[in-house]
CSV table of C-alpha atoms and ligand atoms in Angstrom, one decimal:
chain,number,residue,atom,x,y,z
A,1,UNK,CA,257.1,31.2,116.2
A,2,UNK,CA,260.8,31.2,115.9
A,3,UNK,CA,262.9,31.3,112.7
A,4,UNK,CA,264.2,28.3,110.8
A,5,UNK,CA,262.0,25.4,109.9
A,6,UNK,CA,259.2,26.5,112.2
A,7,UNK,CA,259.3,30.1,110.8
A,8,UNK,CA,258.7,28.9,107.3
A,9,UNK,CA,255.2,27.5,108.1
A,10,UNK,CA,252.1,29.6,108.1
A,11,UNK,CA,249.4,27.3,109.7
A,12,UNK,CA,248.7,25.8,106.2
A,13,UNK,CA,250.2,23.1,104.0
A,14,UNK,CA,253.2,24.7,102.3
A,15,UNK,CA,253.5,23.5,98.7
A,16,UNK,CA,257.0,23.8,97.2
A,17,UNK,CA,257.2,23.0,93.5
A,18,UNK,CA,260.7,22.5,92.0
A,19,UNK,CA,261.9,21.3,88.6
A,20,UNK,CA,263.6,18.0,89.3
A,21,UNK,CA,263.8,15.1,91.7
A,22,UNK,CA,267.3,16.2,92.6
A,23,UNK,CA,265.9,19.6,93.6
A,24,UNK,CA,263.3,17.8,95.8
A,25,UNK,CA,266.1,15.9,97.5
A,26,UNK,CA,268.2,19.0,98.1
A,27,UNK,CA,265.3,21.0,99.6
A,28,UNK,CA,264.0,18.2,101.8
A,29,UNK,CA,267.5,17.4,103.1
A,30,UNK,CA,268.1,21.0,103.9
A,31,UNK,CA,264.8,21.2,105.9
A,32,UNK,CA,265.7,18.0,107.8
A,33,UNK,CA,269.2,19.3,108.5
A,34,UNK,CA,267.7,22.6,109.8
A,35,UNK,CA,265.4,20.7,112.1
A,36,UNK,CA,268.4,18.7,113.5
A,37,UNK,CA,270.4,21.9,114.0
A,38,UNK,CA,267.5,23.7,115.7
A,39,UNK,CA,267.1,20.8,118.2
A,40,UNK,CA,270.8,20.8,118.7
A,41,UNK,CA,270.8,24.5,119.4
A,42,UNK,CA,268.1,23.9,122.0
A,43,UNK,CA,270.4,21.4,123.7
A,44,UNK,CA,268.8,18.2,122.5
A,45,UNK,CA,269.2,15.6,119.7
A,46,UNK,CA,266.3,15.5,117.1
A,47,UNK,CA,264.0,12.6,116.7
A,48,UNK,CA,263.2,12.0,113.0
A,49,UNK,CA,260.4,10.0,111.5
A,50,UNK,CA,261.7,8.1,108.5
A,51,UNK,CA,260.0,6.5,105.5
A,52,UNK,CA,260.8,3.7,103.1
A,53,UNK,CA,260.0,3.7,99.4
A,54,UNK,CA,262.0,5.2,96.5
A,55,UNK,CA,260.8,8.8,97.1
A,56,UNK,CA,263.0,9.7,100.0
A,57,UNK,CA,266.2,7.9,98.8
A,58,UNK,CA,267.6,11.1,97.2
A,59,UNK,CA,267.0,13.0,100.4
A,60,UNK,CA,268.9,10.4,102.4
A,61,UNK,CA,271.8,10.5,99.9
A,62,UNK,CA,271.9,14.3,100.2
A,63,UNK,CA,271.9,14.1,104.1
A,64,UNK,CA,274.7,11.5,103.9
A,65,UNK,CA,276.7,13.8,101.8
A,66,UNK,CA,276.2,16.6,104.3
A,67,UNK,CA,277.3,14.3,107.2
A,68,UNK,CA,280.4,13.2,105.3
A,69,UNK,CA,281.3,16.8,104.4
A,70,UNK,CA,281.1,17.7,108.1
A,71,UNK,CA,278.1,20.0,107.5
A,72,UNK,CA,275.7,18.0,109.7
A,73,UNK,CA,276.1,16.4,113.1
A,74,UNK,CA,273.8,13.5,113.5
A,75,UNK,CA,275.1,12.2,116.8
A,76,UNK,CA,272.4,11.2,119.2
A,77,UNK,CA,269.7,11.6,116.6
A,78,UNK,CA,267.0,9.0,116.9
A,79,UNK,CA,264.6,7.7,114.3
A,80,UNK,CA,261.2,5.9,114.1
A,81,UNK,CA,260.1,4.2,110.9
A,82,UNK,CA,256.6,4.4,109.7
A,83,UNK,CA,255.8,0.8,109.0
A,84,UNK,CA,256.9,-2.8,108.5
A,85,UNK,CA,255.7,-5.9,106.7
A,86,UNK,CA,254.2,-8.7,108.8
A,87,UNK,CA,255.8,-12.1,108.6
A,88,UNK,CA,259.2,-11.5,106.9
A,89,UNK,CA,262.3,-11.8,108.9
A,90,UNK,CA,264.2,-8.6,109.8
A,91,UNK,CA,267.2,-10.1,107.9
A,92,UNK,CA,265.1,-10.3,104.6
A,93,UNK,CA,266.6,-7.6,102.4
A,94,UNK,CA,263.2,-6.1,101.7
A,95,UNK,CA,262.0,-6.0,105.3
A,96,UNK,CA,261.7,-2.4,106.3
A,97,UNK,CA,264.2,-3.2,109.2
A,98,UNK,CA,266.7,-4.0,106.5
A,99,UNK,CA,265.7,-1.1,104.2
A,100,UNK,CA,265.9,1.5,106.9
A,101,UNK,CA,269.3,0.1,108.1
A,102,UNK,CA,270.7,0.2,104.5
A,103,UNK,CA,269.3,3.5,103.4
A,104,UNK,CA,269.2,5.6,106.6
A,105,UNK,CA,271.0,4.2,109.6
A,106,UNK,CA,274.3,3.3,107.9
A,107,UNK,CA,274.7,6.2,105.4
A,108,UNK,CA,273.7,8.8,108.0
A,109,UNK,CA,275.8,7.2,110.7
A,110,UNK,CA,272.9,6.9,113.2
A,111,UNK,CA,273.3,4.9,116.4
A,112,UNK,CA,271.4,1.7,115.5
A,113,UNK,CA,270.0,1.5,119.1
A,114,UNK,CA,268.3,4.8,118.5
A,115,UNK,CA,266.6,3.7,115.3
A,116,UNK,CA,263.2,1.9,115.7
A,117,UNK,CA,261.1,0.0,113.2
A,118,UNK,CA,257.7,-1.5,114.1
A,119,UNK,CA,257.8,-5.2,114.9
A,120,UNK,CA,256.1,-7.3,112.2
A,121,UNK,CA,257.1,-10.6,113.8
A,122,UNK,CA,255.7,-10.1,117.3
A,123,UNK,CA,253.5,-12.9,118.5
A,124,UNK,CA,251.1,-10.3,119.8
A,125,UNK,CA,251.0,-7.5,117.1
A,126,UNK,CA,248.5,-5.3,119.0
A,127,UNK,CA,250.8,-5.3,122.0
A,128,UNK,CA,253.8,-4.5,119.9
A,129,UNK,CA,252.0,-1.7,118.2
A,130,UNK,CA,251.0,-0.2,121.6
A,131,UNK,CA,254.7,-0.5,122.7
A,132,UNK,CA,255.8,1.4,119.6
A,133,UNK,CA,253.4,4.2,120.3
A,134,UNK,CA,254.8,4.4,123.9
A,135,UNK,CA,258.4,4.4,122.6
A,136,UNK,CA,257.6,7.4,120.4
A,137,UNK,CA,256.1,9.3,123.4
A,138,UNK,CA,259.0,8.2,125.6
A,139,UNK,CA,261.5,9.6,123.1
A,140,UNK,CA,259.7,13.0,123.3
A,141,UNK,CA,257.7,12.6,120.1
A,142,UNK,CA,258.9,13.0,116.5
A,143,UNK,CA,260.3,16.4,115.6
A,144,UNK,CA,260.0,16.0,111.8
A,145,UNK,CA,258.3,13.1,110.0
A,146,UNK,CA,259.5,12.5,106.4
A,147,UNK,CA,256.8,10.9,104.2
A,148,UNK,CA,256.3,9.6,100.7
A,149,UNK,CA,252.9,9.0,99.2
A,150,UNK,CA,251.5,5.9,97.6
A,151,UNK,CA,249.9,6.1,94.1
A,152,UNK,CA,246.6,5.5,96.0
A,153,UNK,CA,247.2,8.3,98.4
A,154,UNK,CA,248.5,6.2,101.3
A,155,UNK,CA,251.0,7.5,103.9
A,156,UNK,CA,253.0,4.9,105.7
A,157,UNK,CA,250.8,1.9,105.0
A,158,UNK,CA,247.6,3.7,105.8
A,159,UNK,CA,245.5,2.5,102.9
A,160,UNK,CA,242.4,4.3,101.6
A,161,UNK,CA,239.6,4.2,104.2
A,162,UNK,CA,242.1,4.1,107.1
A,163,UNK,CA,240.7,6.1,110.1
A,164,UNK,CA,242.1,9.6,110.1
A,165,UNK,CA,242.5,9.2,113.9
A,166,UNK,CA,244.2,5.7,113.7
A,167,UNK,CA,247.2,4.7,115.8
A,168,UNK,CA,249.9,2.2,115.1
A,169,UNK,CA,248.2,-1.1,114.2
A,170,UNK,CA,248.2,-4.1,111.9
A,171,UNK,CA,246.7,-3.5,108.4
A,172,UNK,CA,245.9,-5.4,105.3
A,173,UNK,CA,247.7,-4.0,102.2
A,174,UNK,CA,245.7,-2.8,99.3
A,175,UNK,CA,246.1,-4.9,96.1
A,176,UNK,CA,247.5,-1.8,94.3
A,177,UNK,CA,250.2,-1.4,97.0
A,178,UNK,CA,251.2,-5.1,96.7
A,179,UNK,CA,251.4,-4.7,92.9
A,180,UNK,CA,253.5,-1.4,93.3
A,181,UNK,CA,255.9,-3.1,95.8
A,182,UNK,CA,256.2,-6.4,93.8
A,183,UNK,CA,259.2,-4.9,92.0
A,184,UNK,CA,261.2,-5.4,95.3
A,185,UNK,CA,260.5,-9.1,95.5
A,186,UNK,CA,261.3,-12.1,93.3
A,187,UNK,CA,257.7,-12.7,92.5
A,188,UNK,CA,254.4,-10.8,93.3
A,189,UNK,CA,253.1,-13.5,95.5
A,190,UNK,CA,256.0,-13.0,97.9
A,191,UNK,CA,254.8,-9.5,98.8
A,192,UNK,CA,253.3,-9.8,102.3
A,193,UNK,CA,249.6,-9.4,102.6
A,194,UNK,CA,249.7,-7.7,106.0
A,195,UNK,CA,251.7,-4.9,107.6
A,196,UNK,CA,252.0,-2.9,110.8
A,197,UNK,CA,252.0,0.9,110.4
A,198,UNK,CA,251.9,4.1,112.4
A,199,UNK,CA,248.4,5.4,112.2
A,200,UNK,CA,247.4,8.7,110.6
A,201,UNK,CA,246.8,10.0,114.2
A,202,UNK,CA,250.3,9.0,115.1
A,203,UNK,CA,251.8,10.7,112.0
A,204,UNK,CA,249.8,13.9,112.8
A,205,UNK,CA,251.4,14.0,116.3
A,206,UNK,CA,254.8,14.8,114.7
A,207,UNK,CA,255.8,18.4,115.2
A,208,UNK,CA,256.6,18.9,111.5
A,209,UNK,CA,255.6,16.9,108.4
A,210,UNK,CA,257.6,16.9,105.2
A,211,UNK,CA,256.2,14.9,102.3
A,212,UNK,CA,258.2,14.3,99.1
A,213,UNK,CA,256.9,13.1,95.8
A,214,UNK,CA,258.2,13.0,92.2
A,215,UNK,CA,257.0,11.8,88.8
A,216,UNK,CA,253.7,11.8,87.0
A,217,UNK,CA,252.6,8.5,88.6
A,218,UNK,CA,252.1,10.5,91.8
A,219,UNK,CA,250.3,13.5,90.2
A,220,UNK,CA,246.7,12.3,90.9
A,221,UNK,CA,247.4,11.4,94.6
A,222,UNK,CA,249.3,14.7,95.1
A,223,UNK,CA,246.4,16.7,93.8
A,224,UNK,CA,243.9,14.8,96.0
A,225,UNK,CA,246.1,15.3,99.0
A,226,UNK,CA,246.5,19.1,98.6
A,227,UNK,CA,243.3,20.1,96.8
A,228,UNK,CA,240.9,17.3,97.3
A,229,UNK,CA,238.5,17.0,100.2
A,230,UNK,CA,239.7,15.8,103.6
A,231,UNK,CA,238.9,12.1,103.2
A,232,UNK,CA,240.0,8.7,104.3
A,233,UNK,CA,239.8,7.8,100.6
A,234,UNK,CA,243.0,9.8,100.3
A,235,UNK,CA,244.8,9.2,103.6
A,236,UNK,CA,247.5,11.8,102.7
A,237,UNK,CA,244.7,14.5,102.7
A,238,UNK,CA,245.1,14.3,106.5
A,239,UNK,CA,248.1,16.6,106.1
A,240,UNK,CA,245.5,19.4,105.6
A,241,UNK,CA,244.9,19.1,109.3
A,242,UNK,CA,248.5,19.6,110.4
A,243,UNK,CA,249.7,23.2,111.2
A,244,UNK,CA,253.2,22.6,110.0
A,245,UNK,CA,253.2,20.4,106.9
A,246,UNK,CA,255.3,21.0,103.9
A,247,UNK,CA,255.1,19.1,100.5
A,248,UNK,CA,258.1,19.2,98.2
A,249,UNK,CA,257.3,18.0,94.7
A,250,UNK,CA,258.7,18.1,91.2
A,251,UNK,CA,257.0,19.6,88.2
A,252,UNK,CA,255.6,16.2,87.1
A,253,UNK,CA,254.1,15.3,90.4
A,254,UNK,CA,252.5,18.8,90.4
A,255,UNK,CA,250.9,18.5,87.0
A,256,UNK,CA,247.3,17.9,88.2
A,257,UNK,CA,247.3,20.8,90.7
A,258,UNK,CA,245.0,23.7,89.9
A,259,UNK,CA,246.5,26.4,92.1
A,260,UNK,CA,250.1,26.1,91.1
A,261,UNK,CA,250.4,29.8,90.4
A,262,UNK,CA,249.2,30.6,93.9
A,263,UNK,CA,251.7,28.2,95.5
A,264,UNK,CA,254.5,29.8,93.5
A,265,UNK,CA,253.2,33.3,94.4
A,266,UNK,CA,253.2,32.3,98.1
A,267,UNK,CA,256.9,31.1,97.9
A,268,UNK,CA,257.9,34.4,96.3
A,269,UNK,CA,256.2,36.4,99.1
A,270,UNK,CA,256.9,34.5,102.3
A,271,UNK,CA,254.7,35.5,105.3
A,272,UNK,CA,257.6,35.0,107.7
A,273,UNK,CA,259.3,38.1,106.1
A,274,UNK,CA,256.1,40.1,106.4
A,275,UNK,CA,255.8,39.2,110.0
A,276,UNK,CA,259.4,39.6,110.7
A,277,UNK,CA,259.3,36.1,112.2
B,301,GLP,C1,255.5,2.3,100.4
B,301,GLP,C2,255.7,2.8,101.8
B,301,GLP,C3,255.3,4.2,101.9
B,301,GLP,C4,255.8,4.9,100.7
B,301,GLP,C5,255.0,4.5,99.5
B,301,GLP,C6,255.5,5.1,98.2
B,301,GLP,O1,254.8,1.1,100.3
B,301,GLP,N1,255.0,2.1,102.8
B,301,GLP,O2,255.8,4.8,103.1
B,301,GLP,O3,255.7,6.3,100.8
B,301,GLP,O4,254.8,3.1,99.5
B,301,GLP,O5,256.7,4.4,97.7
B,301,GLP,P1,257.6,5.0,96.6
B,301,GLP,O6,258.2,6.2,97.2
B,301,GLP,O7,258.6,3.9,96.2
B,301,GLP,O8,256.7,5.4,95.4
């Protein structure tokens, strides 16, 4: 293993607990920046996996700040979004095409032709999902996938009971997810019923995973993800299978964890130092 982002992982889920949402954003942005710089040093532009939702917004702002300050070069960097609603036009302000453009592509100065979002309007959704999988492979795979977590433990739109081996496909949203996302629409019945989402197997193919969560409303899902059994009832528990996954959470999101002292102990005594990696 080399240094940098890769060197910080120890074949286990790394749990980084910080005090505030602002700290989460700073640490997550720094890890993404490091992944971009490492790829650049290897002569290539990184491919990022990007997420919607409120959780990663602070991280995107922090990255945008770095770009503006000349601390981070995002030229040539590509991005693949996790998911999209079925049946709403890309021009709808709450389509994930629009959200990713507004919160990622523009502020980070990415080339829009290198930013892909699944097609929720395709006449043949299965075909479009297969094409999306192929596009990820053709781009060389995702170097770092940024994730949020739903209150029901979903990642992307992989709702509870999603196959842990699933690939990009159409899905039916859980009622709780529709309720959670109703705040973005004029009325709850405008929230689409269906979506397309990268599968859990697709997400696990990314070279690094980085999940951010803040606030007490996520505490139960966060505990199930990190300390619960590997189960499709908590799709995010699939991160336990990934050799290079990091979870960055604030104190409130960490409040239902039982091994907090251990995670903090691990952070104070990094294995990479012991191995000289
Ligand atoms: C959304 C997205 C997920 C996101 C999650 C949590 O519906 N599909 O990718 O992680 O729900 O959203 P938030 O961060 O706003 O709590």
